[in-house]
Every structure is written in C-alpha cells, then in structure tokens.
Amino acid sequence: MAAKKYDETKYPPFAVTADLVVLTLREGRLCVLLIQRGGSPFEGQWALPGGFTHVDEDIEAAAYRELAEEAGVGERDVVLEQLRTYGAPNRDERMRVVSVAWLALGADLPEARAGSDAADARWVPVEEALSQDLAFDHREILTDGLERGRAKLEYSSLATAFVREPFTVGELREVYEAVWGTRIDPRNFHRKVTGAEDFLAETGARTARGGGRPAMLYVVGPATQLHPPVLRRG
Amino acid sequence: MAAKKYDETKYPPFAVTADLVVLTLREGRLCVLLIQRGGSPFEGQWALPGGFTHVDEDIEAAAYRELAEEAGVGERDVVLEQLRTYGAPNRDERMRVVSVAWLALGADLPEARAGSDAADARWVPVEEALSQDLAFDHREILTDGLERGRAKLEYSSLATAFVREPFTVGELREVYEAVWGTRIDPRNFHRKVTGAEDFLAETGARTARGGGRPAMLYVVGPATQLHPPVLRRG
DNA sequence: AGAATAGTGTCTTTCAGACATTATGTT
DNA sequence: AACATAATGTCTGAAAGACACTATTCT
C-alpha cells in the first residue's frame, strides 16, 4: 500500500474537556466539590468542576490547571488519577465534546470559592450530591469516581491522600470509615495497617493534644500497594 | 454572571482515536493483535489497531467499529472495557490527537487479516510485542492494558472472556496460567472457583474427548466479581 | 484517682498453599 | 488391566473478625 499524504480536514474536530471529581473529608464526611454553572447550558445547575483542554496542553496538565482555577487547589495538595473518558455524541449540546474525567483526593482542602465561569462553589456530602440532578452526565461520572475511590482503598495506599502527614492510625481509620460509610474495629485495623510491609513509616513522634494517651505519628511508607488488602465486607 | 453566547471557534480542535489492546490465547500463549502500518507516520512499524472516531459516533462504538474493520472481530466475540486515555501534546506528529484506549478480550479469535490501512496484521505473544519498538506510545498502552487485564483476573470474572462456553475448570485455569505466566495448583484452583458464590454455573454436561475422566462443563455464573479473589502471589 | 484515648493480646473461624488419594472415562 | 485426566480430601499456617485488657497522658 502506497504512503499517502495526510489530510487534516478529513478528521473531524472534537473539543476535549477535563472534568474533576474532587473529594475531601470535611468534619468526618466525604464531600465532593460542586460548582454552580454561571452560563448555558445547564445555567444555575450544579456540576463537577472542569473545562476545556488547550490544544498545546497535556491532558493531565489541563486537569491540574482546572483544579487550580476552579477549586483553588494546587498540585501538591492532591493525588490525581485518571478516572475514565466520557464521549457520548450528545453529552454536550453545543458541540462534540469528549470529557476526560479525573479523580482528585486531598486532605482538608480549602473552603470552595467560585472560579471564573462559576456562579458558586461548595463542598457537598457525596450522598447529597448524588441525590440531585447534576449537569451533563456528571452524576454518572461522580458515581464512577466514588466507586473507584472506594475500591482502591482496599488494596492501595490511596487513603493516605485524605490525611496530612504526620497522621495517626486512628485518623487513617476515620478515612476508611468516612469513605466506605462503615464502622471498622480499631484493634483489627491497627494490627492490619501496622503489620503491612512498608505501608506506614514511624516518625517516632507522638501527638500531644491532651485527654488520653498520645498516639504514634506516621508518614506514608514506600509501598503503593497494600498487601494483604483491607476488605470492605466480611 | 450573565449568560454568554457560545463561540465554537474559541475551542481548539482535537482528533480522537480509538486504540485497541486486543488479547486472546493462541496455543496456550497470551497474544496481542498488532498491525503493520501502511502509511506514515511510523510506516512499516508495528502498532496497535485503531483509528479515528467519527464526529457523530460514540467513542465505544468507534472502538467496536475499529475492532471489526482492523481485526475482523465482532461485538459478540469480545469483552470490551475502557482502559485509559492518552493525550500528550506530541504523541502524533500530524496533529493534536487524544487516544481513548480499550482492552478487548476474546476466546480463540480468528487469524489476523490486514484491514484497509494496514500492510500486515498478526497475533504476537505479548513478551515479544513488548520487546520491540511500537509506533506512537503504543508500548506504554500495551503495558497498561496487560497490567489491567492481569489485575482484573484476581477479583473479577474477566478470565471467562478468554474461553468459549461451556468450559471446564481446567480450561479456566489455563487462562490464568497463560495470562499471569505462572503455574497454579489445579486442586486449590478447583476448590476456589467452584466454591465462589455464583461464579460458575454447572451445565450438568461433561466433556467427551477421551483419554481420562470427563470434566464437568460450566458456563459463566451471574457474579461479575470473584469473592474471595484469586491472588497472584502468596 | 478518674477520665479519655492509644495500643496489645487471645481465641475462633476461614481460607490459602502444599500434597495424596479416589473417581471415571478410553484403549 | 493399564492409562489418562478430573475431582475430592487432609493437614498446616496465615490472616480475619470478635472481644478484653493494659498503657499513657491530662485534670
């Protein structure tokens, strides 16, 4: 087969967006960042933060940029992981848009503030966010992001993204309890995470906040996988 | 904030491709479908099958279409799962291309035949495919696809995508051994998969191929998750 | 001393991993 | 009967889950 000249006009134009499921814990509850749309379509409705990728910009860089612009969150404040790409032909009425969705997890992220295109921005407990209509297919994206996050806690060190270092075993357990919405036996949990190879690294320091025995403080160990896993159900 | 008119020219054009990691077992070896590029760039080099998404086409439909055009594989023959999206600015020299990669698993797929844009097509054992230079960032995509497939065997029923129904426990074990490149104790494996709730459904029928005790034949059960999981390492 | 919170220990059941034996077909 | 392959059984150690106790601080 002969080599042929490439004709750019043959290939149809798409817009590519980065949409973000940003999760954090606020007062022991798992919350997602939602922004209220300032313009059409879906004006006034709540949506996930996100926006268009520039033509010379890496898709991951676009996610970080939107995180900064729309959530005021810097690269160092979160763990970012690609979630999935959504590309139904009519998911955006304006034009053909393919959305690369990302999951961003952070510890105690700052109070939401509305970015350029947003009328408002707030942290919403995830059950509440799922119980309302969101713009576009953002409800599906949020559902997928939550399931991914919950599943990854089992076998990875992702839970540590939700706490600031150094942290205690009890704080880490509260992460699991908040994300899964379950109770975990503190004694078995302690045995498990301190026993897992390279998962936690002792700092030697202890908490000093009064009202009880001080807790040992840990930082994240070199392991990215948690073996054996912490299982959600019996 | 006032509603503003949407200006399509503000948003830069991307091309969106569907690239496929198509895996099957051939003679007990895990193989991936590679095509030899007929045109530039990377003319003559081996690459994953794939192509451009049409502007009115769902991204998953594009994956199925490319699967049919470039691999001669129908929707019913494979399990298709989205892998990840690759969008570095210069991954394609011709223009800005974002590639949505898919993982397709099938049982005993047909002999490869070159599609429209391909000079050649063949099934290549995965280790061999990884040891050569592939076009674009396809080596990275293949690596990610293999890791995803291997990981999902542990806790899902994905392995059944590699066998035709009805199948024996031994055939299913051979899938795990080929994909993981390990040996598995047949007795422990049998106990595990037959004990897992809703994972396999007995047909009542048995093999009749001679030379030994006939094996029970199973079809896939209603469970999509495998609990407890089959673990790769001790 | 008492309250509060952190950490350790024990028992039982389940399951993984190693290995031997029995079952059911063909030639 | 010999052979070949499938299925089941047993033992041991690791880890999960339930539960009680000890340790260290502050007031």
Tab-separated table of C-alpha atoms (C1' of nucleotides) in Angstrom, chain A residues 185 187-188 191-192 206 210-214 234, chain D residues 15-26:
chain	number	residue	atom	x	y	z
A	185	ASP	CA	-12.829	-2.393	64.534
A	187	ARG	CA	-7.920	-3.027	67.086
A	188	ASN	CA	-8.030	-5.184	63.987
A	191	ARG	CA	-2.935	-4.633	63.580
A	192	LYS	CA	-3.524	-4.716	59.848
A	206	ARG	CA	3.615	11.332	69.233
A	210	GLY	CA	-4.299	16.066	75.704
A	211	GLY	CA	-7.111	13.947	77.019
A	212	GLY	CA	-5.673	10.490	76.563
A	213	ARG	CA	-2.626	8.512	75.702
A	214	PRO	CA	-0.652	10.191	72.892
A	234	GLY	CA	-16.630	-9.715	55.608
D	15	DA	C1'	-4.905	-13.875	58.447
D	16	DA	C1'	-9.816	-12.000	59.592
D	17	DG	C1'	-13.119	-10.953	62.915
D	18	DA	C1'	-14.823	-10.714	67.551
D	19	DC	C1'	-13.716	-9.275	72.011
D	20	DA	C1'	-10.897	-7.703	76.698
D	21	DC	C1'	-7.252	-5.887	78.695
D	22	DT	C1'	-3.135	-2.846	79.521
D	23	DA	C1'	-0.696	1.717	78.792
D	24	DT	C1'	-0.079	6.679	78.916
D	25	DT	C1'	-1.444	11.041	79.160
D	26	DC	C1'	-4.442	15.122	81.339
